[in-house]
GROMACS .gro file of C-alpha atoms in nm:
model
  347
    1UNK     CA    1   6.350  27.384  11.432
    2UNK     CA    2   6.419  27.235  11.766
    3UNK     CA    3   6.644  26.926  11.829
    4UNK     CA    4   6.594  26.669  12.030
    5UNK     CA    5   6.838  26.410  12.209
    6UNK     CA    6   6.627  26.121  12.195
    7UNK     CA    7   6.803  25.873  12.340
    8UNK     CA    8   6.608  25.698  12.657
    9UNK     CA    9   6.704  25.760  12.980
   10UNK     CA   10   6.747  25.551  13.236
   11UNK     CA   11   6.424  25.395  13.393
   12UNK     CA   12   6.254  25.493  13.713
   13UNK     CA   13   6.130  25.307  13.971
   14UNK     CA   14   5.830  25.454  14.090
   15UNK     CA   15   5.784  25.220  14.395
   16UNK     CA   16   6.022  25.417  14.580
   17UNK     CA   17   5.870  25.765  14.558
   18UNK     CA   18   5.834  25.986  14.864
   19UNK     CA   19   5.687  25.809  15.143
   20UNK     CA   20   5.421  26.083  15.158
   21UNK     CA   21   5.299  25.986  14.890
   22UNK     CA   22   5.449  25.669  14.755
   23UNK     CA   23   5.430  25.571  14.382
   24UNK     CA   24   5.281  25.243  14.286
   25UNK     CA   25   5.530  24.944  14.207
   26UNK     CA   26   5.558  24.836  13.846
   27UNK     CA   27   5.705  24.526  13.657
   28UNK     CA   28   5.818  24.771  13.422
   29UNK     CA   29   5.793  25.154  13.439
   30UNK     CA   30   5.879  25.353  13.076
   31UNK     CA   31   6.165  25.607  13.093
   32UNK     CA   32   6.104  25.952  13.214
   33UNK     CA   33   6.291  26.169  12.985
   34UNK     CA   34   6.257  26.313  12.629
   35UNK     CA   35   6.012  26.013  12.437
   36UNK     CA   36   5.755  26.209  12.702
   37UNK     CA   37   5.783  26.516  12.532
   38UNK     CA   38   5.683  26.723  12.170
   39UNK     CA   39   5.825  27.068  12.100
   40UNK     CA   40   5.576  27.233  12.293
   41UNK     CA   41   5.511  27.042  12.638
   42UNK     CA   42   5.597  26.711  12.833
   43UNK     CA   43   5.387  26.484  13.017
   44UNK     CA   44   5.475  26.188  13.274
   45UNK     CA   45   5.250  25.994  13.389
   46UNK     CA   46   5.327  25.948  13.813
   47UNK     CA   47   5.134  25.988  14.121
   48UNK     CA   48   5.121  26.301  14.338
   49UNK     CA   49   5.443  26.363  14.508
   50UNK     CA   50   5.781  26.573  14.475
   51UNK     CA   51   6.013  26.534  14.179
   52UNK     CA   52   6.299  26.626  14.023
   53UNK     CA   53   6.323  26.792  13.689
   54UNK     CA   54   6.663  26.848  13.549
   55UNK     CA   55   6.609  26.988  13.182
   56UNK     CA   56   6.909  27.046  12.921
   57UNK     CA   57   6.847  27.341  12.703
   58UNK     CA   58   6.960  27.507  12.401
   59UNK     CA   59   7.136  27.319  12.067
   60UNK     CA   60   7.236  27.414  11.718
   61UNK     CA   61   7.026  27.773  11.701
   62UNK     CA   62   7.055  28.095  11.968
   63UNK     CA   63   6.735  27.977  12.207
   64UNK     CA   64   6.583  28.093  12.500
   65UNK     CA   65   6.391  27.863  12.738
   66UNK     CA   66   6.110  27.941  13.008
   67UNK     CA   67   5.920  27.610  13.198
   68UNK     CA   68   5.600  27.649  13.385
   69UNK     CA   69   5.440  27.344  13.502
   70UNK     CA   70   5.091  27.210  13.642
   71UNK     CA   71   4.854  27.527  13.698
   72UNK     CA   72   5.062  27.778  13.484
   73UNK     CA   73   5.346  27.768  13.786
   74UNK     CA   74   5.646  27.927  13.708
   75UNK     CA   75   5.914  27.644  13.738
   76UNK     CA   76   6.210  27.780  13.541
   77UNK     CA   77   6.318  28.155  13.437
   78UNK     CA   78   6.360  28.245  13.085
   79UNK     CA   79   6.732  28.110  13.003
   80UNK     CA   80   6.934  28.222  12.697
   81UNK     CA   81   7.135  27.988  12.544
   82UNK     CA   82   7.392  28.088  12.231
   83UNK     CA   83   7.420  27.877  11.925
   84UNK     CA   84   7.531  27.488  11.973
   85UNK     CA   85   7.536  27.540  12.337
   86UNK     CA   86   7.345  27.380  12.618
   87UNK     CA   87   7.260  27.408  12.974
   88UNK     CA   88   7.180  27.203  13.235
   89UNK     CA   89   6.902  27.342  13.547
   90UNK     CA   90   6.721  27.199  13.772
   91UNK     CA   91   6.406  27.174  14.011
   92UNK     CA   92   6.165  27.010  14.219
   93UNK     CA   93   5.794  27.023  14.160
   94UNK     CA   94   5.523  26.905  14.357
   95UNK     CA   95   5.257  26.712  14.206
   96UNK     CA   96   4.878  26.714  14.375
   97UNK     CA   97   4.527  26.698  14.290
   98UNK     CA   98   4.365  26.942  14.285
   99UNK     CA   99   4.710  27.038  14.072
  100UNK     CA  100   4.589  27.433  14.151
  101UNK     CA  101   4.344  27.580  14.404
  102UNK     CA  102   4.249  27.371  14.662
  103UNK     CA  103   3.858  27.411  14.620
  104UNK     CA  104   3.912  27.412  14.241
  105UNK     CA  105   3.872  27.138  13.937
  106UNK     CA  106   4.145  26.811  13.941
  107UNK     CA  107   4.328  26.924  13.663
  108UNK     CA  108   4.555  26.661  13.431
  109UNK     CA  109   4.695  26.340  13.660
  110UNK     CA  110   5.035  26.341  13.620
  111UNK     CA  111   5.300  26.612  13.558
  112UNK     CA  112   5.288  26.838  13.253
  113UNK     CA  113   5.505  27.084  13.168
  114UNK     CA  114   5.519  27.350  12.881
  115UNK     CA  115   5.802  27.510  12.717
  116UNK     CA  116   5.768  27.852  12.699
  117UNK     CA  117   6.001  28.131  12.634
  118UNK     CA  118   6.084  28.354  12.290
  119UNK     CA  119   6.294  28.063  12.148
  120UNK     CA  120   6.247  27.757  12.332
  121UNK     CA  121   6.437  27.482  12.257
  122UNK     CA  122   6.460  27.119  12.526
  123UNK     CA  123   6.762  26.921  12.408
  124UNK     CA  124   6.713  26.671  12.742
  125UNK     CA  125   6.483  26.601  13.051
  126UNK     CA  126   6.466  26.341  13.322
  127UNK     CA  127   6.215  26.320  13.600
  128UNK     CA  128   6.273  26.133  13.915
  129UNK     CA  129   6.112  26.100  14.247
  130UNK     CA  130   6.261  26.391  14.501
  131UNK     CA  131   6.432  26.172  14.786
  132UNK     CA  132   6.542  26.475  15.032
  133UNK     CA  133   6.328  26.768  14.902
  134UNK     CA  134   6.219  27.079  15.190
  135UNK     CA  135   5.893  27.161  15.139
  136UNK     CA  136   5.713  27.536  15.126
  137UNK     CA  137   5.387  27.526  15.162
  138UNK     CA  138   5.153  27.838  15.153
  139UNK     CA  139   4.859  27.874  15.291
  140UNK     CA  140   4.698  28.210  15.125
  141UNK     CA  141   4.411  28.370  14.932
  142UNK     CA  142   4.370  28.494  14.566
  143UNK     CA  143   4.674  28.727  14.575
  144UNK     CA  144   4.898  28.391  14.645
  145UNK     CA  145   4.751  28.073  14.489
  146UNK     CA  146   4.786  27.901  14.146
  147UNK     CA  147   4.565  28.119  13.921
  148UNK     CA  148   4.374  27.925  13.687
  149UNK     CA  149   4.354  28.201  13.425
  150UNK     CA  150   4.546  28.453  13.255
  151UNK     CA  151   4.647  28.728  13.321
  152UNK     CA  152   4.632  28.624  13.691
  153UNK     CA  153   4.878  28.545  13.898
  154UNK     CA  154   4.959  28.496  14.258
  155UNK     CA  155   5.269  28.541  14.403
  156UNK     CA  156   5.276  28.210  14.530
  157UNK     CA  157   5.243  28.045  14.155
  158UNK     CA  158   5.598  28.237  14.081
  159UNK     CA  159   5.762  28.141  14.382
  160UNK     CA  160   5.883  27.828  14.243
  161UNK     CA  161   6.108  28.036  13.989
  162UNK     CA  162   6.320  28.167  14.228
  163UNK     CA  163   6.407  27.788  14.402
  164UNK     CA  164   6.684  27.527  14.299
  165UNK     CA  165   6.680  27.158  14.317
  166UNK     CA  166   6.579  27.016  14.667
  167UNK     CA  167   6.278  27.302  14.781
  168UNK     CA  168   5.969  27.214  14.632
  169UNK     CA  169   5.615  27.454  14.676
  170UNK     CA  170   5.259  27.295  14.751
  171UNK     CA  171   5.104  27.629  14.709
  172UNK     CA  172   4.736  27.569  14.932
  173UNK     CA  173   4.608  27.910  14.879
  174UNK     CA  174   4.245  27.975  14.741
  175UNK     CA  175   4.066  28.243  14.565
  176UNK     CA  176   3.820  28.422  14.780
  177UNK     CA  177   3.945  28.281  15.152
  178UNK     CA  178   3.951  28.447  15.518
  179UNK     CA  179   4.124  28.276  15.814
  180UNK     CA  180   3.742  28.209  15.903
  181UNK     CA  181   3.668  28.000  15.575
  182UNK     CA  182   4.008  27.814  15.536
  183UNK     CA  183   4.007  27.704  15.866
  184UNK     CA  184   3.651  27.582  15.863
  185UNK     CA  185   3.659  27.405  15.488
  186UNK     CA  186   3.793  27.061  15.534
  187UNK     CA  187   3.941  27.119  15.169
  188UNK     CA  188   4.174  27.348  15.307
  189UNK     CA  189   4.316  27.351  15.689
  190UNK     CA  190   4.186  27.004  15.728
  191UNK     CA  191   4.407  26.883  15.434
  192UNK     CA  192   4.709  27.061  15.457
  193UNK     CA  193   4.771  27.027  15.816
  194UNK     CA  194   4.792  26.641  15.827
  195UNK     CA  195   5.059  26.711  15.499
  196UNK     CA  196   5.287  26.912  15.700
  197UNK     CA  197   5.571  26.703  15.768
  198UNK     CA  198   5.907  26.802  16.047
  199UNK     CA  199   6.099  27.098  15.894
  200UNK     CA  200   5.836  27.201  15.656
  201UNK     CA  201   5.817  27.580  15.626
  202UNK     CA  202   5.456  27.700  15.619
  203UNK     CA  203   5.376  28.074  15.493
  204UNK     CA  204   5.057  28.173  15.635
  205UNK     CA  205   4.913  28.526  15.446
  206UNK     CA  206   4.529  28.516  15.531
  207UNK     CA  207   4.399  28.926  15.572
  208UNK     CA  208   4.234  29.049  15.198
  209UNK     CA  209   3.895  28.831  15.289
  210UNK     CA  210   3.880  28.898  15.644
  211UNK     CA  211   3.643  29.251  15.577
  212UNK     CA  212   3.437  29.197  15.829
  213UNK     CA  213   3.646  28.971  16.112
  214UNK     CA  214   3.673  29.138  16.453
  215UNK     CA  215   4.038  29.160  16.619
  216UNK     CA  216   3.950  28.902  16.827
  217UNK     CA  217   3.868  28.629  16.624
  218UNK     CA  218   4.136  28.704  16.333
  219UNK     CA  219   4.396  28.677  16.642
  220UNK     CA  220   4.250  28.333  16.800
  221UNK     CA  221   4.227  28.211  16.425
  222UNK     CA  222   4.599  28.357  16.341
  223UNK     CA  223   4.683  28.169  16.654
  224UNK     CA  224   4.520  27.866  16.568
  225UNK     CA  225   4.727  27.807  16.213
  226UNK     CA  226   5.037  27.865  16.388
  227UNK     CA  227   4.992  27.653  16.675
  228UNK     CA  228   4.859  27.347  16.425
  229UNK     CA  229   5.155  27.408  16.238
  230UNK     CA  230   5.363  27.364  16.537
  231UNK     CA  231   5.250  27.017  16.645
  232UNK     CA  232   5.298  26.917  16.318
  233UNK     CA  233   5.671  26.970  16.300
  234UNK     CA  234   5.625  27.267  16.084
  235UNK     CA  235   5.758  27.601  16.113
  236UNK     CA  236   5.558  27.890  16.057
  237UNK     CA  237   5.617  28.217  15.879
  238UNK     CA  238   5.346  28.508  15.927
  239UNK     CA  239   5.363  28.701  15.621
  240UNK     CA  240   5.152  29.026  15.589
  241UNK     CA  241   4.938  29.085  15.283
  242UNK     CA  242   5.039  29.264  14.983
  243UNK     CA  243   4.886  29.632  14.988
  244UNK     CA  244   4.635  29.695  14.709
  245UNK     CA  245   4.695  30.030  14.450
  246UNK     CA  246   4.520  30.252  14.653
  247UNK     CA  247   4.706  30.621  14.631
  248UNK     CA  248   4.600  30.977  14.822
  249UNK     CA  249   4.622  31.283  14.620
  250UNK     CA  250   5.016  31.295  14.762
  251UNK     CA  251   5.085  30.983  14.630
  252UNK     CA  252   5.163  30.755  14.940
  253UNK     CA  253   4.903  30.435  15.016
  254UNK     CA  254   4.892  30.544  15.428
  255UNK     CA  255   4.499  30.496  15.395
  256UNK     CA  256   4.267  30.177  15.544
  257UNK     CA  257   4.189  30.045  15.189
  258UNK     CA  258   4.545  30.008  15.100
  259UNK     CA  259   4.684  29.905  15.391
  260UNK     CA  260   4.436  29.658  15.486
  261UNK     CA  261   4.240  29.783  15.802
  262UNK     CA  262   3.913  29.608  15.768
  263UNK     CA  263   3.520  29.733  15.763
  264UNK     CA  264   3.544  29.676  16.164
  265UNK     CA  265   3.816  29.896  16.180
  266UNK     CA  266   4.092  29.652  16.212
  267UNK     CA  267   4.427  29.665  16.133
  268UNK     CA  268   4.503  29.362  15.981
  269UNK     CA  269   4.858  29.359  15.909
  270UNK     CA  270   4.932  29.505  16.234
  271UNK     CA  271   4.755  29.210  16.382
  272UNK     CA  272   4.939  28.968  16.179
  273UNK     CA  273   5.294  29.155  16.337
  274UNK     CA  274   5.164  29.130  16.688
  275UNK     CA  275   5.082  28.813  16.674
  276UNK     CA  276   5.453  28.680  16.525
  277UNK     CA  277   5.588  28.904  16.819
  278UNK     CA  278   5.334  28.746  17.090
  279UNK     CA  279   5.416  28.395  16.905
  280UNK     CA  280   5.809  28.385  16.858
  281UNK     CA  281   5.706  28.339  16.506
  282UNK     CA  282   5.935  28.459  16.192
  283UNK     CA  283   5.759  28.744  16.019
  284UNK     CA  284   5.741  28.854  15.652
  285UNK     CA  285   5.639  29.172  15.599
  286UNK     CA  286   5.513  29.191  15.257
  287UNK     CA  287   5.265  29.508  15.319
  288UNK     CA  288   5.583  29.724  15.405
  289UNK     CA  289   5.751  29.586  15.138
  290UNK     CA  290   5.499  29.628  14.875
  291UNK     CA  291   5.403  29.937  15.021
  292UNK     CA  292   5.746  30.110  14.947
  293UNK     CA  293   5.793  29.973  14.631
  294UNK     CA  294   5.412  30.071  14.506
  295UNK     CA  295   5.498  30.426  14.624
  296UNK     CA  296   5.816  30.429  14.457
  297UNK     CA  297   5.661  30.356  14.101
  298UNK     CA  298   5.407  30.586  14.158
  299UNK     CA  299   5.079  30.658  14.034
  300UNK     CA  300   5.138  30.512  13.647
  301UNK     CA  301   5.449  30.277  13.699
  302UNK     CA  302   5.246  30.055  13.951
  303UNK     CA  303   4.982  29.977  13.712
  304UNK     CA  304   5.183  29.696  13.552
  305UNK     CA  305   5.217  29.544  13.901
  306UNK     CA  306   4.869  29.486  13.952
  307UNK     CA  307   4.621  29.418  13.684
  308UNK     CA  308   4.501  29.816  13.637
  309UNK     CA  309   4.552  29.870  13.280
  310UNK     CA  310   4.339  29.474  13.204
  311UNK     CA  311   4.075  29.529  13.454
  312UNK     CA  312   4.116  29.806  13.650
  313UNK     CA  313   4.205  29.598  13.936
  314UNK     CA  314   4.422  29.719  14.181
  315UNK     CA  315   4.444  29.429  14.406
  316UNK     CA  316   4.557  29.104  14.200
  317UNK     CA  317   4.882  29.139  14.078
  318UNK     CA  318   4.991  29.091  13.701
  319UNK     CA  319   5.299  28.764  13.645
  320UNK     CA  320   5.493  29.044  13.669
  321UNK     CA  321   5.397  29.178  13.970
  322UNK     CA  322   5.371  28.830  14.135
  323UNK     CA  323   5.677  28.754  14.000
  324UNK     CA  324   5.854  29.114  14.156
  325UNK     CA  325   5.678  29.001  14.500
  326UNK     CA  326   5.765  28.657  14.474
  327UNK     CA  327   6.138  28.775  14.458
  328UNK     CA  328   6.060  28.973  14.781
  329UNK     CA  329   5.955  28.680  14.968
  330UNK     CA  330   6.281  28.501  14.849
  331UNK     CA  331   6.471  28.742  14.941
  332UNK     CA  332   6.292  28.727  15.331
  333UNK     CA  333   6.345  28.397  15.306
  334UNK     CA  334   6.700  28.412  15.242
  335UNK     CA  335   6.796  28.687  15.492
  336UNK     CA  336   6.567  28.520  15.739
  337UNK     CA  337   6.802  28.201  15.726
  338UNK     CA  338   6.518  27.964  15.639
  339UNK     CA  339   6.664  27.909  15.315
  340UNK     CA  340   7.027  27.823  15.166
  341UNK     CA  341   7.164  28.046  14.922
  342UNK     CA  342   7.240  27.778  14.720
  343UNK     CA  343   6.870  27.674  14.725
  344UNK     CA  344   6.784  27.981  14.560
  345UNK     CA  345   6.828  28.186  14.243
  346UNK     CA  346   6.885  28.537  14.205
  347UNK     CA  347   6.798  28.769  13.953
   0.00000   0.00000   0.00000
């Protein structure tokens, strides 16, 4: 059975939250720590904004320890921890409503978090408001945002995983979107842009939706998120899209439904690199990536990537496979000197 610590932490002040979005002042604000938790999950009840998580886990039995969050986010790896040891982690999560897709239900106010893993086991936890956290946010469509549902998963949703204490995602990519819709729906471009604060990094991969967009207008629209990002403070990254499991008889993907060239003939990913050249803007690109690695695993070992063998789908990814792409988009990240190192884990 698990153990608990359950001695109460120190006590928050709320009051002094992130000025984005500041927490409300109380006479007296309960400790955020363990008495917020069963075995299974933890909930705290505070206002959107960043925070901090820093969990100790293990105890008297072997255990291994996973933490998603909010919208089935992937917050913390799978840790092992050895009899009557413990280890300390931390991140930062960022708390919104809606807590998932943009266009999609509330969710639960507050933070939740569940305890996943083979052995689980939370020995300590304390939440507090994020004073100096960098912000990711992406802007995306289904094979990026906060899936609702198993076994969905964007890549986006895993992201989190592969961050440390002080980087936080706000993950604003929706199921079913085109740089037409999301810049038209005030639910999306119309809300994040006014959140973008100085420094922010903002991932833009918009190209699975666009079928039927002309070169012209996916360029001016292309344009238009990165120069709103811009006066915002923000920096933009142009990331292509993630190729879907489309194979020729030899095996590679070098065919239009695979690589993304649209009903009109378009090329969408080689849009999205002209545009970051035309732009000055720092390029991701994922189809390349994804491309070599799909081809690599072949016919049968890329089925696990994408959700073939569940529903024959070869364009949403499996956690796995988000969580294999997510790791390439660290990785850019990394060698792209946007993030730290030491913001980031590896493995």
């Amino acid at each position: 059975m698990r153990r608990f610590n359950i001695a109460l932490l120190a006590a928050v002040t709320l009051s002094t939250a992130l000025s984005a979005a500041p927490a409300q002042a109380h006479d007296r604000t309960p400790p955020l720590g363990i008495a917020n938790c069963t075995a299974t999950a933890c909930h705290f009840d505070v206002p959107p904004g960043t925070y901090d998580v820093t969990v100790r886990l293990g105890g008297e039995s072997a255990a291994s320890t996973a933490v998603t969050g909010e919208t089935r986010r992937s917050l913390l790896p799978e840790t092992a921890t050895a009899a009557g040891q413990t280890v300390t982690r931390s991140f930062t999560v960022n708390v919104r409503t809606p807590e998932g897709e943009p266009t999609g239900p509330d969710g639960t106010p507050g933070l939740d978090l569940a305890l996943g893993g083979s052995a689980p086991a939370l020995a300590d936890i304390r939440v507090t408001p994020a004073r100096h956290a960098r912000q990711i946010i992406l802007i995306g469509d289904s094979t990026v945002c906060d899936q609702p549902g198993d076994p969905y998963s964007g890549w986006g949703q895993q992201l989190p995983q592969f961050l440390r204490k002080g980087v936080s995602v706000a993950n604003y990519a929706d199921s079913g979107e085109s740089t037409v819709t999301y810049l038209e729906n005030p639910l999306l471009w119309g809300t994040v842009r006014p959140l973008i604060h100085p420094g922010d990094l903002v991932l833009v991969q918009l190209a699975h939706n666009d079928k039927t967009t002309d070169e012209v207008t996916y360029r001016a629209n292309l344009e238009t998120l990165v120069t709103g990002i811009w006066d915002m403070g923000g920096r933009p990254v142009l990331v292509t899209p993630i190729v879907r499991r489309w194979f020729n008889a030899d095996g590679t993907l070098n065919n239009d439904t695979a690589l993304l060239v649209n009903g009109l003939g378009v090329d969408l990913p080689g849009v999205v690199r002209s545009v970051a050249a035309a732009e000055g803007v720092t390029l991701i690109d994922l189809t390349a990536q994804t491309k070599a690695l799909v081809e690599s695993l072949g016919v049968e070992g890329s089925k696990a990537i994408y959700l073939y063998n569940e529903k024959k789908d070869n364009t949403h990814t499996s956690a796995h496979g988000a969580t294999v792409y997510a790791g390439l988009v660290r990785d850019a990240l990394v060698a792209r000197h946007l993030l730290p190192e030491e913001r980031v884990r590896v493995g």
